[in-house]
Short mmCIF file of C-alpha atoms in Angstrom, two decimals:
data_model
loop_
_atom_site.label_atom_id
_atom_site.label_comp_id
_atom_site.label_asym_id
_atom_site.label_seq_id
_atom_site.Cartn_x
_atom_site.Cartn_y
_atom_site.Cartn_z
CA MET A 7 243.43 175.21 78.97
CA PRO A 8 244.64 178.65 78.49
CA ASP A 9 246.78 179.53 76.01
CA SER A 10 248.99 181.55 78.33
CA LEU A 11 250.09 182.27 81.48
CA PRO A 12 248.85 184.32 83.48
CA ALA A 13 251.42 188.06 83.38
CA SER A 14 252.95 188.25 86.87
CA SER A 15 253.72 184.34 87.36
CA ASN A 16 255.57 184.97 83.57
CA THR A 17 258.00 187.32 84.84
CA TRP A 18 261.23 187.39 86.31
CA GLN A 19 260.37 189.05 89.16
CA PRO A 20 261.19 187.52 92.36
CA GLU A 21 264.80 186.93 90.86
CA LEU A 22 264.94 190.67 89.78
CA ASP A 23 263.52 191.61 93.32
CA GLU A 24 267.06 189.26 94.87
CA LEU A 25 268.94 191.38 92.83
CA ARG A 26 268.16 194.67 93.04
CA ALA A 27 268.15 193.26 97.35
CA ARG A 28 272.13 192.18 96.62
CA GLU A 29 272.94 195.35 95.43
CA ALA A 30 271.40 197.61 98.59
CA MET A 31 273.49 195.14 99.74
CA ALA A 32 276.25 196.01 97.95
CA GLN A 33 275.69 199.75 98.36
CA ALA A 34 275.05 199.95 102.17
CA MET A 35 279.38 198.98 101.95
CA GLY A 36 280.07 198.51 105.56
CA GLY A 37 277.84 198.91 107.44
CA PRO A 38 276.29 202.46 108.32
CA ASP A 39 278.66 201.98 111.58
CA LYS A 40 281.58 201.69 109.31
CA VAL A 41 280.66 204.91 106.83
CA LYS A 42 279.94 206.36 110.04
CA ARG A 43 283.41 205.92 111.16
CA GLN A 44 284.67 206.70 107.04
CA HIS A 45 283.23 210.08 107.02
CA ASP A 46 284.21 210.63 111.05
CA GLY A 47 287.78 210.65 109.82
CA GLY A 48 287.04 213.61 107.21
CA ARG A 49 287.25 210.99 104.33
CA LEU A 50 284.36 209.59 100.87
CA THR A 51 283.19 205.94 100.70
CA VAL A 52 284.78 204.32 97.31
CA ARG A 53 281.41 204.64 95.93
CA GLU A 54 281.51 209.09 97.35
CA ARG A 55 284.62 209.50 95.44
CA ILE A 56 283.50 207.65 92.33
CA ASP A 57 280.65 209.95 92.10
CA ARG A 58 282.64 212.66 91.95
CA LEU A 59 285.60 211.78 90.65
CA ALA A 60 283.08 210.34 86.46
CA ASP A 61 281.00 212.42 84.73
CA ALA A 62 276.54 212.24 86.12
CA GLY A 63 275.82 209.09 85.97
CA SER A 64 277.88 207.92 83.62
CA PHE A 65 279.70 204.64 85.98
CA HIS A 66 278.88 200.92 85.59
CA GLU A 67 280.06 198.77 87.90
CA ILE A 68 281.05 195.08 86.92
CA GLY A 69 280.58 192.59 89.85
CA ALA A 70 278.81 195.10 92.17
CA ILE A 71 277.03 191.89 94.43
CA ALA A 72 280.77 189.75 94.76
CA GLY A 73 280.71 189.11 97.62
CA ARG A 74 280.96 187.45 100.96
CA ALA A 75 276.82 186.04 100.94
CA ASP A 76 274.77 184.14 104.21
CA TYR A 77 272.61 182.68 103.95
CA ARG A 78 269.01 180.69 106.47
CA ALA A 79 268.71 177.42 106.89
CA ASP A 80 266.11 177.54 104.29
CA GLY A 81 268.77 178.82 102.10
CA SER A 82 267.20 182.11 101.60
CA LEU A 83 270.12 185.29 101.88
CA GLU A 84 270.57 186.91 104.90
CA LYS A 85 273.80 189.04 104.26
CA LEU A 86 275.47 189.78 101.84
CA THR A 87 278.84 191.53 102.12
CA PRO A 88 280.41 193.48 99.36
CA SER A 89 283.97 192.93 97.65
CA ASN A 90 286.27 196.19 99.25
CA CYS A 91 286.56 196.26 95.36
CA VAL A 92 284.50 197.96 93.29
CA PHE A 93 285.06 198.68 89.73
CA GLY A 94 283.51 199.61 85.79
CA TRP A 95 284.04 201.93 83.66
CA ALA A 96 282.93 205.70 83.53
CA LYS A 97 283.32 209.01 81.09
CA LEU A 98 285.09 211.97 82.36
CA ASP A 99 285.44 214.95 80.01
CA GLY A 100 283.15 212.57 77.95
CA ARG A 101 286.21 210.53 77.51
CA PRO A 102 285.82 206.81 78.40
CA VAL A 103 287.97 205.20 82.01
CA VAL A 104 288.71 203.41 84.12
CA LEU A 105 288.17 203.25 87.50
CA VAL A 106 288.47 200.86 90.62
CA GLY A 107 288.37 201.52 93.79
CA ASP A 108 289.47 200.59 97.54
CA ASP A 109 286.32 199.76 99.70
CA PHE A 110 287.66 200.46 102.69
CA THR A 111 284.92 199.84 104.74
CA VAL A 112 285.29 196.43 104.28
CA ARG A 113 287.86 195.11 106.46
CA GLY A 114 289.63 198.00 105.68
CA GLY A 115 290.44 197.53 102.20
CA SER A 116 292.96 194.01 102.82
CA ALA A 117 292.91 190.31 100.77
CA ASP A 118 290.19 189.68 103.67
CA ALA A 119 287.80 191.17 101.90
CA THR A 120 288.97 190.94 98.71
CA ILE A 121 288.20 189.14 95.25
CA ARG A 122 291.48 190.12 93.23
CA GLU A 123 289.68 189.08 89.39
CA LYS A 124 287.73 192.00 90.06
CA PRO A 125 291.42 194.36 91.07
CA LEU A 126 292.54 192.38 87.35
CA MET A 127 289.84 192.60 85.26
CA ALA A 128 290.10 196.23 86.17
CA GLU A 129 293.41 196.14 84.79
CA ARG A 130 293.35 194.21 81.73
CA MET A 131 289.94 196.11 80.81
CA ALA A 132 291.85 199.26 80.77
CA ASN A 133 294.66 197.82 78.41
CA GLU A 134 292.15 196.23 76.14
CA PHE A 135 289.84 198.42 75.70
CA ARG A 136 293.37 201.02 75.84
CA LEU A 137 291.45 203.08 78.20
CA PRO A 138 293.33 205.53 80.86
CA ILE A 139 292.33 203.83 84.02
CA ILE A 140 292.26 205.47 87.78
CA ARG A 141 292.65 203.88 90.18
CA ILE A 142 291.45 204.73 94.01
CA ILE A 143 293.49 203.17 96.76
CA GLU A 144 293.25 202.99 100.20
CA GLY A 145 294.02 200.63 103.10
CA SER A 146 296.58 196.95 101.45
CA GLY A 147 295.44 198.02 98.08
CA GLY A 148 293.51 194.29 98.20
CA GLY A 149 296.69 192.93 99.88
CA GLY A 150 297.44 190.38 102.29
CA SER A 151 297.30 190.89 106.34
CA VAL A 152 298.72 188.51 108.89
CA LYS A 153 294.35 187.60 109.88
CA THR A 154 293.96 185.98 105.61
CA ILE A 155 297.09 183.13 107.51
CA GLU A 156 293.73 182.21 109.17
CA THR A 157 290.71 183.56 107.63
CA THR A 158 292.18 181.39 104.51
CA GLY A 159 294.38 178.63 106.48
CA ARG A 160 297.51 178.65 104.28
CA ALA A 161 299.95 181.43 104.28
CA ASN A 162 300.09 183.24 100.42
CA LEU A 163 303.29 183.22 98.24
CA PRO A 164 303.39 186.38 97.21
CA GLY A 165 303.90 185.62 93.46
CA GLY A 166 303.01 181.72 93.02
CA VAL A 167 300.94 180.30 91.59
CA GLY A 168 297.95 181.79 89.51
CA GLY A 169 299.24 185.44 92.12
CA THR A 170 301.36 187.64 89.68
CA GLY A 171 298.30 188.39 86.98
CA LEU A 172 298.17 191.79 88.95
CA PHE A 173 301.67 192.64 89.01
CA ASN A 174 301.62 191.04 85.59
CA TYR A 175 299.20 193.61 84.44
CA THR A 176 300.33 196.70 86.15
CA THR A 177 303.54 197.03 84.26
CA LEU A 178 302.16 196.44 81.18
CA ASN A 179 300.23 199.56 81.15
CA LEU A 180 302.21 202.14 82.22
CA SER A 181 302.91 201.42 78.06
CA ALA A 182 300.11 201.14 76.99
CA VAL A 183 297.31 203.58 78.85
CA PRO A 184 297.88 206.59 80.64
CA VAL A 185 296.94 205.26 84.71
CA VAL A 186 296.69 207.32 87.41
CA GLY A 187 297.04 206.73 91.82
CA LEU A 188 294.66 208.71 93.70
CA GLY A 189 295.58 207.91 97.28
CA LEU A 190 293.18 208.84 99.74
CA GLY A 191 294.18 207.89 102.89
CA SER A 192 296.74 205.21 104.94
CA VAL A 193 298.06 202.92 101.93
CA ALA A 194 300.41 200.44 102.63
CA GLY A 195 302.14 197.54 101.58
CA LEU A 196 300.30 196.17 97.75
CA GLY A 197 297.95 199.06 97.69
CA ALA A 198 301.60 201.41 97.81
CA ALA A 199 302.79 199.94 95.24
CA ARG A 200 300.11 199.94 93.00
CA LEU A 201 300.39 203.69 93.13
CA ALA A 202 303.48 204.35 92.41
CA ALA A 203 303.27 202.38 89.20
CA SER A 204 301.54 204.91 87.50
CA HIS A 205 301.99 207.77 85.38
CA TYR A 206 300.84 210.29 88.18
CA SER A 207 300.24 210.03 91.65
CA VAL A 208 298.08 211.97 94.09
CA MET A 209 297.41 212.49 98.03
CA THR A 210 295.74 214.29 99.85
CA LYS A 211 297.67 216.05 102.67
CA SER A 212 295.97 214.37 105.78
CA ALA A 213 296.78 210.77 104.64
CA ALA A 214 299.64 208.53 104.51
CA MET A 215 301.43 205.74 101.94
CA PHE A 216 304.98 203.08 102.97
CA VAL A 217 305.45 199.54 102.82
CA ALA A 218 304.84 198.98 106.03
CA GLY A 219 303.39 201.03 108.70
CA PRO A 220 303.43 202.06 112.11
CA PRO A 221 302.95 198.70 114.23
CA VAL A 222 305.92 196.77 112.32
CA VAL A 223 308.02 199.85 112.09
CA LYS A 224 308.16 200.27 115.70
CA ARG A 225 309.99 196.32 115.77
CA LEU A 226 312.49 198.41 113.96
CA GLY A 227 312.66 200.51 116.97
CA GLN A 228 311.36 203.88 114.86
CA ASP A 229 308.03 204.70 116.98
CA LEU A 230 306.73 207.46 114.33
CA THR A 231 303.46 207.75 113.17
CA LYS A 232 301.82 207.65 110.25
CA ALA A 233 302.47 211.32 108.40
CA GLU A 234 305.98 210.91 109.88
CA LEU A 235 306.82 207.80 108.09
CA GLY A 236 304.61 208.00 105.14
CA GLY A 237 303.46 211.77 105.11
CA TRP A 238 303.25 214.08 101.99
CA GLU A 239 305.50 215.52 102.14
CA ILE A 240 308.62 212.65 102.64
CA GLN A 241 306.54 210.60 99.78
CA THR A 242 306.64 214.14 97.61
CA LYS A 243 309.87 214.89 98.31
CA SER A 244 311.49 211.39 97.93
CA GLY A 245 310.19 211.41 94.60
CA ALA A 246 307.64 207.88 95.32
CA VAL A 247 304.14 210.67 94.99
CA ASP A 248 304.26 213.25 92.74
CA HIS A 249 301.43 215.45 93.83
CA ALA A 250 299.70 215.97 97.35
CA VAL A 251 296.68 217.75 97.70
CA ASP A 252 294.47 218.92 100.31
CA SER A 253 290.87 217.23 99.56
CA GLU A 254 289.66 214.77 97.77
CA GLU A 255 288.59 217.00 95.40
CA GLU A 256 291.59 218.22 94.22
CA ALA A 257 292.89 214.61 94.15
CA PHE A 258 290.14 214.84 91.27
CA ALA A 259 290.27 217.84 89.28
CA ALA A 260 294.05 216.90 89.53
CA ALA A 261 293.56 213.67 88.22
CA ARG A 262 290.91 215.38 84.82
CA ARG A 263 293.18 217.75 84.27
CA PHE A 264 297.04 215.02 83.82
CA LEU A 265 294.15 212.93 81.43
CA SER A 266 293.15 216.21 79.26
CA TYR A 267 297.23 216.41 78.10
CA LEU A 268 297.17 213.07 77.15
CA PRO A 269 295.97 210.85 74.88
CA SER A 270 293.55 207.58 75.63
CA SER A 271 296.11 205.04 74.70
CA VAL A 272 299.16 204.60 73.02
CA GLN A 273 297.64 204.20 69.98
CA GLU A 274 295.96 207.26 69.68
CA LEU A 275 297.74 210.85 70.15
CA PRO A 276 297.35 213.62 72.90
CA PRO A 277 293.77 216.06 71.85
CA ASP A 278 294.45 219.32 70.67
CA ALA A 279 292.79 221.72 73.10
CA PRO A 280 290.89 225.14 71.17
CA CYS A 281 293.58 228.06 72.22
CA ASP A 282 292.49 231.84 71.85
CA ASP A 283 295.97 232.60 73.02
CA ASP A 284 297.88 234.09 69.98
CA PRO A 285 300.86 232.63 69.20
CA GLU A 286 302.74 235.51 68.02
CA ARG A 287 302.49 236.80 71.05
CA ALA A 288 306.09 238.22 72.83
CA GLU A 289 306.12 239.62 76.66
CA GLU A 290 308.57 242.29 77.17
CA LYS A 291 309.64 240.84 81.06
CA LEU A 292 311.24 238.73 78.99
CA PHE A 293 313.74 240.95 77.88
CA SER A 294 314.84 241.94 81.30
CA ILE A 295 314.26 239.25 82.96
CA ILE A 296 317.53 237.62 83.37
CA PRO A 297 319.55 239.73 85.61
CA ARG A 298 323.50 240.51 83.80
CA ASP A 299 324.84 239.42 86.80
CA ARG A 300 325.80 235.81 87.46
CA ARG A 301 325.29 235.17 90.54
CA ARG A 302 321.48 236.53 91.19
CA VAL A 303 318.79 233.92 90.81
CA TYR A 304 314.92 234.25 88.40
CA GLN A 305 311.89 232.80 88.78
CA MET A 306 312.62 230.15 85.61
CA ARG A 307 308.13 229.82 86.23
CA GLN A 308 307.44 233.02 85.70
CA ILE A 309 309.11 232.13 81.77
CA ILE A 310 306.99 229.12 81.39
CA GLU A 311 304.33 230.65 82.12
CA ALA A 312 304.48 233.66 79.55
CA VAL A 313 305.98 231.65 76.83
CA VAL A 314 303.11 228.80 76.86
CA ASP A 315 298.89 229.17 75.80
CA HIS A 316 297.48 231.37 79.48
CA GLY A 317 297.71 228.90 82.01
CA SER A 318 298.09 225.98 80.47
CA PHE A 319 301.49 224.66 82.47
CA PHE A 320 300.45 222.24 84.61
CA GLU A 321 303.31 220.90 86.69
CA GLN A 322 304.51 217.08 88.12
CA GLY A 323 306.50 216.18 90.61
CA LYS A 324 307.32 219.67 92.15
CA MET A 325 308.87 218.69 95.36
CA PHE A 326 311.49 216.03 93.81
CA GLY A 327 314.65 217.21 91.82
CA ARG A 328 313.89 220.58 92.47
CA SER A 329 316.69 222.41 89.94
CA LEU A 330 314.29 221.31 87.26
CA ILE A 331 310.48 222.19 86.75
CA THR A 332 308.55 219.31 84.91
CA GLY A 333 305.12 218.70 83.57
CA PHE A 334 302.45 219.53 80.69
CA ALA A 335 301.71 223.05 78.47
CA ARG A 336 300.30 223.69 75.79
CA LEU A 337 301.32 226.22 72.70
CA GLY A 338 298.40 227.18 70.33
CA GLY A 339 296.46 224.09 71.65
CA LYS A 340 298.73 221.46 71.28
CA ALA A 341 300.28 219.58 73.84
CA VAL A 342 303.83 218.98 75.00
CA ALA A 343 306.39 217.52 77.24
CA LEU A 344 307.68 221.33 79.22
CA MET A 345 311.08 220.85 81.32
CA ALA A 346 313.06 223.54 82.92
CA SER A 347 315.97 223.72 85.25
CA ASP A 348 315.17 226.12 88.43
CA PRO A 349 318.57 228.02 89.33
CA TYR A 350 316.42 228.40 92.51
CA PHE A 351 318.02 225.21 93.87
CA TYR A 352 321.80 223.72 93.90
CA GLY A 353 321.81 226.47 90.62
CA GLY A 354 320.65 224.41 88.29
CA SER A 355 322.61 221.31 88.10
CA TRP A 356 322.09 217.95 88.25
CA THR A 357 321.30 215.94 91.26
CA ALA A 358 320.70 212.70 91.57
CA HIS A 359 317.45 212.94 92.29
CA THR A 360 317.14 215.79 89.73
CA CYS A 361 318.40 212.71 86.66
CA GLN A 362 316.29 209.69 87.77
CA LYS A 363 313.19 212.48 87.65
CA VAL A 364 314.49 213.07 83.72
CA VAL A 365 314.29 209.15 83.35
CA ARG A 366 310.56 208.93 84.28
CA PHE A 367 309.54 212.41 82.85
CA LEU A 368 311.01 211.70 79.16
CA ASP A 369 309.84 208.00 79.01
CA MET A 370 306.39 209.21 79.71
CA ALA A 371 306.32 211.36 77.21
CA GLU A 372 308.36 208.77 74.50
CA THR A 373 305.32 206.68 75.74
CA PHE A 374 302.52 209.29 74.66
CA ARG A 375 303.79 211.07 72.19
CA LEU A 376 303.71 214.67 73.61
CA PRO A 377 306.75 217.23 72.25
CA VAL A 378 310.02 217.42 74.00
CA VAL A 379 310.59 221.39 74.76
CA TYR A 380 313.02 221.77 77.39
CA LEU A 381 314.41 226.00 78.98
CA VAL A 382 317.48 224.85 80.01
CA ASP A 383 319.55 226.52 82.09
CA CYS A 384 321.69 223.83 83.79
CA PRO A 385 326.01 224.04 85.25
CA GLY A 386 326.14 220.74 85.08
CA PHE A 387 326.04 217.67 87.23
CA MET A 388 326.08 218.88 90.42
CA ILE A 389 328.93 218.38 92.02
CA GLY A 390 330.73 216.87 96.16
CA LEU A 391 331.43 214.63 98.82
CA ASP A 392 327.06 213.68 99.43
CA ALA A 393 326.63 214.65 94.87
CA GLU A 394 329.41 211.49 94.84
CA ARG A 395 328.19 209.20 97.54
CA ALA A 396 324.40 209.51 95.65
CA ALA A 397 326.14 208.29 92.62
CA THR A 398 325.12 211.66 90.19
CA ILE A 399 326.79 210.80 87.58
CA ARG A 400 325.70 206.72 87.52
CA HIS A 401 322.43 208.91 87.33
CA GLY A 402 322.93 210.64 84.72
CA VAL A 403 324.45 209.16 82.30
CA ARG A 404 321.27 207.41 83.11
CA ALA A 405 318.95 210.17 82.37
CA MET A 406 321.24 211.42 79.10
CA ALA A 407 320.21 207.44 78.17
CA ALA A 408 316.59 208.55 78.15
CA MET A 409 317.15 211.31 76.70
CA ASN A 410 318.67 209.32 73.32
CA GLN A 411 316.55 207.03 73.82
CA THR A 412 314.56 209.60 72.71
CA THR A 413 311.78 209.61 69.23
CA VAL A 414 309.24 212.41 69.67
CA PRO A 415 310.46 215.99 68.40
CA TRP A 416 312.62 217.90 70.39
CA CYS A 417 313.40 221.93 71.09
CA SER A 418 315.32 223.69 73.27
CA ILE A 419 315.40 226.90 74.46
CA ILE A 420 319.07 227.98 76.07
CA ILE A 421 317.99 230.61 78.94
CA ARG A 422 321.72 231.21 80.68
CA ASN A 423 323.89 227.55 81.14
CA ALA A 424 325.39 224.87 79.47
CA PHE A 425 327.63 223.57 81.13
CA GLY A 426 330.01 220.01 81.04
CA VAL A 427 328.19 216.70 80.62
CA ALA A 428 325.36 217.92 81.76
CA GLY A 429 325.19 220.77 79.81
CA ALA A 430 325.33 218.23 76.82
CA ALA A 431 322.13 216.99 77.18
CA HIS A 432 320.11 219.26 76.83
CA THR A 433 319.26 218.07 72.62
CA PRO A 434 318.77 213.93 72.13
CA ALA A 435 322.03 212.74 70.35
CA GLY A 436 322.82 212.02 66.58
CA ARG A 437 318.63 213.35 65.43
CA LEU A 438 317.39 216.71 64.35
CA ALA A 439 316.59 219.39 67.48
CA LEU A 440 315.75 222.68 67.72
CA ARG A 441 317.46 224.76 70.03
CA TYR A 442 317.79 228.39 70.03
CA ALA A 443 319.46 230.99 72.59
CA TRP A 444 318.79 233.34 74.50
CA LEU A 445 321.50 236.95 74.73
CA SER A 446 321.15 236.14 77.75
CA ALA A 447 322.91 232.45 76.96
CA ARG A 448 326.22 231.10 77.20
CA TRP A 449 328.02 227.77 77.93
CA GLY A 450 331.18 225.80 77.68
CA SER A 451 333.51 222.68 79.09
CA LEU A 452 332.72 224.04 82.50
CA PRO A 453 332.62 227.49 84.13
CA LEU A 454 335.45 229.88 84.68
CA GLU A 455 334.28 230.10 87.70
CA GLY A 456 336.78 227.81 89.20
CA GLY A 457 338.13 227.23 86.73
CA ILE A 458 340.17 229.85 85.74
CA GLU A 459 342.65 228.79 89.23
CA ALA A 460 343.11 225.88 88.17
CA ALA A 461 343.80 225.82 83.82
CA TYR A 462 346.60 228.98 84.74
CA ARG A 463 347.55 228.36 88.02
CA ALA A 464 351.69 229.05 86.61
CA GLU A 465 350.29 232.01 85.62
CA ILE A 466 348.55 233.55 88.32
CA ASP A 467 351.77 232.76 90.61
CA ALA A 468 353.67 233.78 88.79
CA ALA A 469 352.22 236.89 87.97
CA PRO A 470 353.01 240.02 90.60
CA ASP A 471 349.55 240.91 91.51
CA PRO A 472 347.96 237.24 91.81
CA GLY A 473 344.30 239.00 91.71
CA VAL A 474 344.80 241.17 88.95
CA LYS A 475 346.04 238.25 86.91
CA LEU A 476 342.70 235.79 87.54
CA ALA A 477 340.68 239.48 86.70
CA GLU A 478 343.19 240.33 83.50
CA ILE A 479 342.67 236.54 82.37
CA GLU A 480 338.56 236.32 83.24
CA ASP A 481 338.03 239.22 80.72
CA ARG A 482 340.66 238.64 78.12
CA LEU A 483 338.57 234.57 77.90
CA ASN A 484 334.20 236.11 78.79
CA GLN A 485 335.23 238.30 75.12
CA LEU A 486 336.12 234.75 74.02
CA ARG A 487 333.01 233.11 75.05
CA SER A 488 330.31 235.38 73.44
CA PRO A 489 327.90 232.97 72.35
CA PHE A 490 327.93 235.10 69.18
CA ARG A 491 332.14 233.81 68.70
CA THR A 492 329.54 229.96 68.82
CA ALA A 493 327.29 231.24 66.16
CA GLU A 494 329.82 232.28 63.55
CA SER A 495 330.97 228.85 63.70
CA PHE A 496 327.59 227.71 63.60
CA TRP A 497 327.98 225.08 67.30
CA VAL A 498 324.90 227.04 68.09
CA GLU A 499 321.48 227.38 64.74
CA GLU A 500 320.52 231.19 66.65
CA ILE A 501 320.72 233.43 68.75
CA ILE A 502 317.22 235.04 69.98
CA ASP A 503 315.42 237.72 71.45
CA PRO A 504 313.61 236.42 74.78
CA ARG A 505 310.64 238.37 73.16
CA ALA A 506 310.34 235.94 70.37
CA THR A 507 310.22 232.69 71.68
CA ARG A 508 307.02 232.40 71.94
CA ARG A 509 306.15 232.32 68.20
CA LEU A 510 309.34 229.64 67.70
CA LEU A 511 308.18 227.07 70.01
CA CYS A 512 304.01 227.71 68.44
CA ASP A 513 306.35 226.80 64.84
CA PHE A 514 307.30 224.60 66.54
CA ALA A 515 304.50 222.38 67.97
CA GLN A 516 302.73 222.93 64.77
CA LEU A 517 305.56 221.87 62.61
CA ALA A 518 305.71 218.32 64.97
CA ALA A 519 302.23 217.79 64.95
CA PRO A 520 302.61 215.05 62.03
CA LEU A 521 306.02 213.44 63.01
CA ARG A 522 304.12 212.43 65.84
CA ALA A 523 302.55 208.85 64.89
CA ALA A 524 305.00 206.06 67.18
CA PRO A 525 307.71 205.00 65.62
CA PRO A 526 308.44 201.41 64.91
CA GLY A 527 310.32 199.23 67.89
CA ARG A 528 309.33 202.20 70.06
CA PHE A 529 310.39 201.74 74.53
CA ALA A 530 308.25 200.58 77.22
CA MET A 531 306.87 203.02 80.00
CA ARG A 532 309.86 201.72 82.67
CA PRO A 533 307.95 202.21 85.62
#
């Protein structure tokens, strides 16, 4: 007998050939017609999206050949329809991440063609390997459809036995790793929940997101298009989605930039970046950017750009809670979470939406150990009937609680106004925060404008000329509320030349760097 069989019969070539054939079927997704339909709609396929998002050649797919197979009478494979969830690990700018995406070419991304263990494993991988996760969402995100009842022969109980694993890890990951959601088409039901359950969400302006789509809503008597029901303007103004872009490529770039400021998990610290911007740089325009006329507004974003590292400010949630600007920035190469009042909207007053924005942003800063910088110009909570109907004060005290629960280093610069209860919420209570006031700063329990008439009503009414008396009282009080008088009593620590702001903030970032490690008992990120 020969010592060995011929090489051709001693290999696993037939099995390898079948594996490659199955992989090719999976790569074909829903077939040429469905791929063409996706492209005709101006959208990339899930595999094209992953290729363009990840570093070239870095994506390793898991479960590529999972799906539903048809077999011939002789038992050989005739056709494989892949699961409509594609996931695996990849690198983004050299850092490992988990990518999970819906394949809309296979049953529109619905549960009829999904294998629920795949998105669940993606979330578990991110959680247990401590890797950022990016969800590429289109369709129902693996959620059910009416047809699911017929295809499975039973009705699904949401949250039924064995059905809560995905919800569990979706929540756990918010307090463990950076989570990014990209809505790149029509996103409904579970898909909408997965998009919203993120630290940063982006949708294209041709996409739409809703709990239930137009056909369902029409039964309520609301005949709306997808854009009218859940287009980008609706969702970014409501705060359900953070940002909208014109193209999928811009969405990928936004995801990459967002992650560049954050650690891979809460067990690491935010990464530093090289910096060639002089920390001593002093912008002359800061000396005159605040008008002496208190009724005039100014561009807060110009101040932000003047004090942070050149080009480093990355804004989030621009269309929601617009009296407060939020985003990441760098100071001497070190990442910080930056909040700044925007007097162009309600004079910088905190609305109910603004307060919700504060809670979410500060929770994220605390979760990922980003020091906070707050440029303050807040005349108080929004007042009036609409503000009362919106329960502004309840949302306001919740925002104050979120601020007071933070443990990360904090620095506030009072640019102009700090009045009332919301004005008091410019540093965390009960612990050290650095604080500087510009020469233009002013503060008090409430602004003099409107308050004088209430406090001095009898004296004004008794005067021969009430108008003259009002001006006299206002002039007297304006002298008393000089920030220098406050500094005399050490109620404010330091009044500065605005041109020194960048230097002091860069010093703060350096001082804060060793203090970013998470303390015991750090609270979890709220959805």
